[in-house]
Short mmCIF file of C-alpha atoms and ligand atoms in Angstrom, two decimals:
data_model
loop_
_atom_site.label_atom_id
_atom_site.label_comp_id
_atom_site.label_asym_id
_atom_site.label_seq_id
_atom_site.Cartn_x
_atom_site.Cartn_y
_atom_site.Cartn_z
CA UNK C 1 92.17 -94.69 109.07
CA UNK C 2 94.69 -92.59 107.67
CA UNK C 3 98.49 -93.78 107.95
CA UNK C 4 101.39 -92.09 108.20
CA UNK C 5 103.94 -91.28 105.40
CA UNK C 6 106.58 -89.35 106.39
CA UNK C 7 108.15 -89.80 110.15
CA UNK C 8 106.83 -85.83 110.91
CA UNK C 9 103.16 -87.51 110.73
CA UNK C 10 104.28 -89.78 113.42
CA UNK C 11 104.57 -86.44 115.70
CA UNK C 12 100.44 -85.26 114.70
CA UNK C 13 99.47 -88.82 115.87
CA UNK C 14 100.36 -87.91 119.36
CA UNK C 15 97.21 -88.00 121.31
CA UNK C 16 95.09 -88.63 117.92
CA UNK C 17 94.99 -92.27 118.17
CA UNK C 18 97.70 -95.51 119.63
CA UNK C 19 100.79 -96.26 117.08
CA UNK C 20 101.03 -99.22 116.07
CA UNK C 21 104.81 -100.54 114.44
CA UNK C 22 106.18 -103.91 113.91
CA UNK C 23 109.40 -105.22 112.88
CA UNK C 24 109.83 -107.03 109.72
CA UNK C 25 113.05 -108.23 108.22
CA UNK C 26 112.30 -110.10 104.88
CA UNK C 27 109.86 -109.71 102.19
CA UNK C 28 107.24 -111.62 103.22
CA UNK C 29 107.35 -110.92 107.03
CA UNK C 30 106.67 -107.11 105.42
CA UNK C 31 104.46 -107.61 103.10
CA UNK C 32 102.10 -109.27 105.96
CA UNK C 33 102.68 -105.76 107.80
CA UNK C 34 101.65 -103.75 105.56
CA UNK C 35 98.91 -106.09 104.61
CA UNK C 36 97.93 -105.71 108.40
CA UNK C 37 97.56 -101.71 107.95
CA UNK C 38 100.35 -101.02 110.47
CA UNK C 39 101.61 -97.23 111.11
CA UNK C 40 104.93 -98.10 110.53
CA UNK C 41 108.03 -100.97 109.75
CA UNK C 42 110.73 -100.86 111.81
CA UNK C 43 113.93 -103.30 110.26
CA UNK C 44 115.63 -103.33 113.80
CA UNK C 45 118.78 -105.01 114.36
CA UNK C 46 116.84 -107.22 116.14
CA UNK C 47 117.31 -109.16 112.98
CA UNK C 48 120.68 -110.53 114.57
CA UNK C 49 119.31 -112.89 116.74
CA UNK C 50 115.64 -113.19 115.16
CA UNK C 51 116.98 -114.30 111.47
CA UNK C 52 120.89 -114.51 111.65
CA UNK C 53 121.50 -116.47 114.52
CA UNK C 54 123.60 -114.42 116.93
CA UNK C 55 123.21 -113.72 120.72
CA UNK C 56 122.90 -110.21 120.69
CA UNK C 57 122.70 -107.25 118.10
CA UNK C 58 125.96 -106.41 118.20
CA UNK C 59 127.52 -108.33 115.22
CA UNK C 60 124.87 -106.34 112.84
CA UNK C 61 126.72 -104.24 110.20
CA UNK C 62 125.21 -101.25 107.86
CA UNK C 63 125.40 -103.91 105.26
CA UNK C 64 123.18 -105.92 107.11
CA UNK C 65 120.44 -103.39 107.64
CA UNK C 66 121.07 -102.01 103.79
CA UNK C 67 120.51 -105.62 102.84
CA UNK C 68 117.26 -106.46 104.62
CA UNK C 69 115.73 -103.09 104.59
CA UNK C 70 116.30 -103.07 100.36
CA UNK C 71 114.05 -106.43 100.95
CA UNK C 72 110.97 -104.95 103.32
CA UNK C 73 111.12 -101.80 101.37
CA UNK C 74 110.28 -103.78 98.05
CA UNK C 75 107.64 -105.70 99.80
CA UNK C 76 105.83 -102.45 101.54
CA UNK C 77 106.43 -99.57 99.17
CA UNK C 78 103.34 -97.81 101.00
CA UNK C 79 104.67 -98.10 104.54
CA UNK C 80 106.84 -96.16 106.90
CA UNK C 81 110.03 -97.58 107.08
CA UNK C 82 112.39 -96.80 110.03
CA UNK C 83 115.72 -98.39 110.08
CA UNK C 84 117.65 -99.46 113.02
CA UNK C 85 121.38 -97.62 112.91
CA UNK C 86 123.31 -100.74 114.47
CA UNK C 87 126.40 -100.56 116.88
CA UNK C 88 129.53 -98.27 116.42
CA UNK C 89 127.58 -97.30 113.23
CA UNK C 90 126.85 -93.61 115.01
CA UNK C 91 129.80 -92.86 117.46
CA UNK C 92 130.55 -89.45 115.81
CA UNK C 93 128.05 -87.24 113.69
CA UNK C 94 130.50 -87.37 110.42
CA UNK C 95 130.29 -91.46 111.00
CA UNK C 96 126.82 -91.58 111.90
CA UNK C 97 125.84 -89.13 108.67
CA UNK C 98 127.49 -91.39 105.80
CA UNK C 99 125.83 -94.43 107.74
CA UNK C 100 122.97 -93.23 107.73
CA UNK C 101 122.85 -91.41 104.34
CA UNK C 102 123.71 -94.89 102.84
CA UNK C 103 120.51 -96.41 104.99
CA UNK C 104 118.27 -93.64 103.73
CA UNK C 105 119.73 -93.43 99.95
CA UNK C 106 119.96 -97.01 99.54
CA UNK C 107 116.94 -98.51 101.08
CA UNK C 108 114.69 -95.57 101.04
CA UNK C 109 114.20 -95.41 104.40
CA UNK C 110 112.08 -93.05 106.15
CA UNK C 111 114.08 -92.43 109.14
CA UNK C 112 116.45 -93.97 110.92
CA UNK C 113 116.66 -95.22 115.01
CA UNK C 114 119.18 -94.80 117.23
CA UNK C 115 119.79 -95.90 121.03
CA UNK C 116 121.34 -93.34 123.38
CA UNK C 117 120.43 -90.37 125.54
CA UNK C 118 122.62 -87.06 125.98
CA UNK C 119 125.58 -88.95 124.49
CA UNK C 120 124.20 -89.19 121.16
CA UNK C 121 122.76 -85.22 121.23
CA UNK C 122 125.55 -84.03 118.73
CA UNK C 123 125.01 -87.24 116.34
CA UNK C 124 121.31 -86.56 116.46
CA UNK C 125 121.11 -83.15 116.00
CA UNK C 126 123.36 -83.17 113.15
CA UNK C 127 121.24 -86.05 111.29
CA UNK C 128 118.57 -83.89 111.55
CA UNK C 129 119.99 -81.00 110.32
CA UNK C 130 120.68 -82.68 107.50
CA UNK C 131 117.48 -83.53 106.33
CA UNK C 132 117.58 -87.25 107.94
CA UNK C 133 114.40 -88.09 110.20
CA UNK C 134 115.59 -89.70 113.45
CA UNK C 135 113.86 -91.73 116.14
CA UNK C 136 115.09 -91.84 119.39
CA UNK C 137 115.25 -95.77 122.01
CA UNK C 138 115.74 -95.12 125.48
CA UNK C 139 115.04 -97.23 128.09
CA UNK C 140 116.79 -101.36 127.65
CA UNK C 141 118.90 -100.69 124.65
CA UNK C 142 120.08 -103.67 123.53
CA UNK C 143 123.02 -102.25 121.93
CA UNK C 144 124.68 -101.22 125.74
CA UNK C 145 124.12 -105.08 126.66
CA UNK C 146 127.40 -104.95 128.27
CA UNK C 147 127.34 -101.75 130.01
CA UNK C 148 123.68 -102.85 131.39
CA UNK C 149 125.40 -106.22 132.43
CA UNK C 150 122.39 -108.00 130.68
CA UNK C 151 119.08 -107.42 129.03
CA UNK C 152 117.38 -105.61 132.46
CA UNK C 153 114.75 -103.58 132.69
CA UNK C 154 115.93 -100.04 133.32
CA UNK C 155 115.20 -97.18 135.19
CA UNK C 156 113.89 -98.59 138.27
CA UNK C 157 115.93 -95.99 141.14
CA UNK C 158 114.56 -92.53 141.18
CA UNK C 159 118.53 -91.26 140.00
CA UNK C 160 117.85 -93.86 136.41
CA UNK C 161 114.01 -92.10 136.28
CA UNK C 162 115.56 -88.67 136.53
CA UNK C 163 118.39 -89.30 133.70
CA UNK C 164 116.14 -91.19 131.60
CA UNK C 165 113.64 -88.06 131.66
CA UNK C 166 116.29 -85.79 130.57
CA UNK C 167 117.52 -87.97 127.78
CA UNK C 168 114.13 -88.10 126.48
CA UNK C 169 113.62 -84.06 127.27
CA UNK C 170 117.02 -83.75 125.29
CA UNK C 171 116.35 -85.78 122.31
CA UNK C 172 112.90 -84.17 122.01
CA UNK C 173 114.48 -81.04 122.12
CA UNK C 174 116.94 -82.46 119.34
CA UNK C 175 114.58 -83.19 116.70
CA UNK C 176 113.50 -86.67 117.19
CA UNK C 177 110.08 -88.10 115.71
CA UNK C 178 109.45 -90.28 118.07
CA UNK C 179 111.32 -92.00 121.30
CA UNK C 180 110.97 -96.07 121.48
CA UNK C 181 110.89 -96.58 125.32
CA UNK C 182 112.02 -100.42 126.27
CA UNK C 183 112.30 -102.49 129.13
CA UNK C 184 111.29 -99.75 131.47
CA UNK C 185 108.47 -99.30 134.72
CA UNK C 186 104.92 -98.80 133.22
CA UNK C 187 104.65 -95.68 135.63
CA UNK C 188 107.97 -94.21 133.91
CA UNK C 189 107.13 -94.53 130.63
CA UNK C 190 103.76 -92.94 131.62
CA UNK C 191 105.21 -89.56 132.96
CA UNK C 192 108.18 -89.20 129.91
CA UNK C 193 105.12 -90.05 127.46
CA UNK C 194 102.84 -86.68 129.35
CA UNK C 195 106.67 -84.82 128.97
CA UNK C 196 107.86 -84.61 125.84
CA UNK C 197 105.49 -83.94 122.92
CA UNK C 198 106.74 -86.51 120.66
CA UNK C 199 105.25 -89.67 120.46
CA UNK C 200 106.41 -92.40 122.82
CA UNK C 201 106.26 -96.25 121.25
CA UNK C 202 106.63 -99.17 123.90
CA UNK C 203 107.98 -102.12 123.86
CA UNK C 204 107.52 -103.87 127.69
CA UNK C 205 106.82 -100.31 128.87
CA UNK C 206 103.23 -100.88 130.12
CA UNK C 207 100.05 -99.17 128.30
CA UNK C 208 100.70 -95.30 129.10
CA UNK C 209 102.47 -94.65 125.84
CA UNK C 210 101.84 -93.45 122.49
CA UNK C 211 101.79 -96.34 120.44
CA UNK C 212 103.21 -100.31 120.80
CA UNK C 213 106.20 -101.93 118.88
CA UNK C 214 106.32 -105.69 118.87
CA UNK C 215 109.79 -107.93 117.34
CA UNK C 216 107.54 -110.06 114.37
CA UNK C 217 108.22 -113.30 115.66
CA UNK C 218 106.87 -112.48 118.87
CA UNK C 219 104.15 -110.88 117.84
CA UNK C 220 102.80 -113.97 115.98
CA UNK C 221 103.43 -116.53 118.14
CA UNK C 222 107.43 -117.63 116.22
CA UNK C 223 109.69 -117.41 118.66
CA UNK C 224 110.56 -120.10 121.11
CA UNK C 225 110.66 -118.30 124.11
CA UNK C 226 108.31 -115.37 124.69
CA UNK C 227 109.72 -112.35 126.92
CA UNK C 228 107.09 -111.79 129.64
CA UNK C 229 106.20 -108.42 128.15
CA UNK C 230 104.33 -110.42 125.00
CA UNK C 231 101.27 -111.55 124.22
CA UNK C 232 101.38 -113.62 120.87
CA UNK C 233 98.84 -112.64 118.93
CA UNK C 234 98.83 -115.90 116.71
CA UNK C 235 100.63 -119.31 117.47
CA UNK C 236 102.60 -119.37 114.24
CA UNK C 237 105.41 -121.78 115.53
CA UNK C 238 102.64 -124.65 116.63
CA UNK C 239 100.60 -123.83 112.78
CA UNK C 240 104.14 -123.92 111.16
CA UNK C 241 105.63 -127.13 112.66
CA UNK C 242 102.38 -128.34 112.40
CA UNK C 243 102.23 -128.23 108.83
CA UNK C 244 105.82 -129.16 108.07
CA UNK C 245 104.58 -132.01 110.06
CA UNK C 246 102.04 -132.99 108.41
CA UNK C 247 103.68 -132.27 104.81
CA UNK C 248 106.38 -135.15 106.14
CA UNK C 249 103.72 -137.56 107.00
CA UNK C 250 102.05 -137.13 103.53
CA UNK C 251 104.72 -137.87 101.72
CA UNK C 252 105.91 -140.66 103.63
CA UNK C 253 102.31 -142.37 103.57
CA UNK C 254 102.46 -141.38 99.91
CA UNK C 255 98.98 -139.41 100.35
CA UNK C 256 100.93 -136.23 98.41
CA UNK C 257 100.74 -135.47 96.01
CA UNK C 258 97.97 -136.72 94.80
CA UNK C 259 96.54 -136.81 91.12
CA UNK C 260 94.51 -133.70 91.68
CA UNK C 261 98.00 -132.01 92.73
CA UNK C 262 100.04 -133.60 89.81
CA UNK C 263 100.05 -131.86 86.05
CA UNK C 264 98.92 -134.37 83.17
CA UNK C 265 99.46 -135.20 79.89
CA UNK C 266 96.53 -136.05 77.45
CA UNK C 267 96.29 -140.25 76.69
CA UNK C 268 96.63 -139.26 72.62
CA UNK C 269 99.61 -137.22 73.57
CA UNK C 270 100.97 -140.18 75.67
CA UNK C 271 100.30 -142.84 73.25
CA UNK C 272 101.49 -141.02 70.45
CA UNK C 273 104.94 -141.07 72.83
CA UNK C 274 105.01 -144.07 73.31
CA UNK C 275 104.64 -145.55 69.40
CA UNK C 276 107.36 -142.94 68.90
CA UNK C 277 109.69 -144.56 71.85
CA UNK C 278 108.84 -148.64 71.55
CA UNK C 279 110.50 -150.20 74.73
O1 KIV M 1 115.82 -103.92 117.13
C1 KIV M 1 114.61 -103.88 117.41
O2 KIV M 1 113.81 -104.71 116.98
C2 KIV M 1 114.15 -102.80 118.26
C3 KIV M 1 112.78 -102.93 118.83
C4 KIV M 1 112.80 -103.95 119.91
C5 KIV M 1 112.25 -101.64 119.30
O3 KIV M 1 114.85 -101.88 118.48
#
């Protein structure tokens, strides 16, 4: 199966085959992605509350997703690498093009993501215009936590299905590469997937779309509570605390390590040592 390398390949997948993305954050969370064969790595700011420890992604700074993207990029050299623009860090195109241009120049990013509809039009189009590949995120958009008054699914009155099919009309018409539809109906994500030609990736937005995107740790089993939208496909948390487990008891039984885990020295070696060094 042939992957994609550039984000415009992303757009001739479209009703070739499902997408398949991931997130990854650190080197070895990527280089497990791209072992896997996956179409594409996407460092979301995610990485706020999945590996620094906040509540939501707002805290996330460029510096953050330079940082960790540098990391996945040096892991999977071969993969498509979209990188999550995180909050405030596109409010006007001038802003959103030196943020950007730093994620692209610095981590070699592929393309970047950003959350919005209509309001973003001006930051998207002039991204694009500029060379910069841009994927679009409508639907639950973490970022808007606040203005959603939690993390809700969306679109769910006919007057939310009707904006969020323009957004995704508009952004198509903008230039994306592809739209990442969260949190939304399975039926809605169906009908904006059959109306815009881009691909549509989902994320607890039902079957109908172009490809799936999955947050790592939920994807293999990590995370210690698992949103209703996920199936873990391996129960990483319950192997890992397994074996740190088990690496405890070892030690404290004093069955590791053992000699066949321990590095010798010869007996003539030691001997000679010790007629060197009389006690
Ligand atoms: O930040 C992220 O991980 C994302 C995915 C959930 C799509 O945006």
């Amino acid at each position: 199966m042939t992957l994609p390398k550039t984000a415009r390949e992303l757009l001739h997948l479209k009703g070739q085959r499902p997408q398949v993305w991931i997130t990854a954050y650190d080197f070895t969370q990527a280089e497990l992605a791209q072992s896997a064969a996956v179409d594409a790595i996407l460092v979301g700011d995610s990485l706020g509350m999945t590996m620094l420890g906040y509540s939501t992604t707002l805290p996330v700074t460029v510096d953050d997703m330079v940082y960790h993207s540098r990391v996945v990029r040096r892991a999977a050299s071969d993969t498509l690498l979209i990188v999550d623009m995180p909050f405030l860090s596109y409010r006007d195109p001038a802003t959103a093009l030196v943020n950007a241009g730093r994620i692209m120049q610095e981590a070699a990013a592929d393309a970047v993501k950003l959350e919005g509809g209509a309001r973003i039009i001006p930051v998207v189009e002039h991204l694009v215009a500029e060379g910069i590949p841009v994927i679009g995120h409508l639907g639950l958009t973490p970022q808007s936590v606040h203005r959603m008054g939690g993390y809700r699914v969306q679109a769910r009155t006919a007057d939310a299905v009707h904006t969020l099919v323009e957004d995704a009309r508009q952004l198509a018409a903008a230039g994306i590469s592809a739209l990442v539809l969260e949190g939304i109906p399975d039926r809605v994500a169906a009908l904006v997937t059959h109306t815009v030609t881009v691909p549509t990736i989902g994320i607890g937005a039902g079957s109908a779309t172009d490809g799936q995107v999955l947050v790592f740790h939920d994807c293999v089993g990590l995370s210690a509570r698992t949103p209703k939208f996920v199936t873990p496909f391996a129960h990483g948390r319950e192997a890992l605390l397994q074996g740190i487990r088990s690496y405890r008891e070892a030690v404290i039984g004093g069955t590791f390590p053992d000699a066949q885990h321990s590095y010798h020295i010869t007996d003539e070696e030691w001997d000679h040592f010790v007629r060197q060094h009389p006690s």
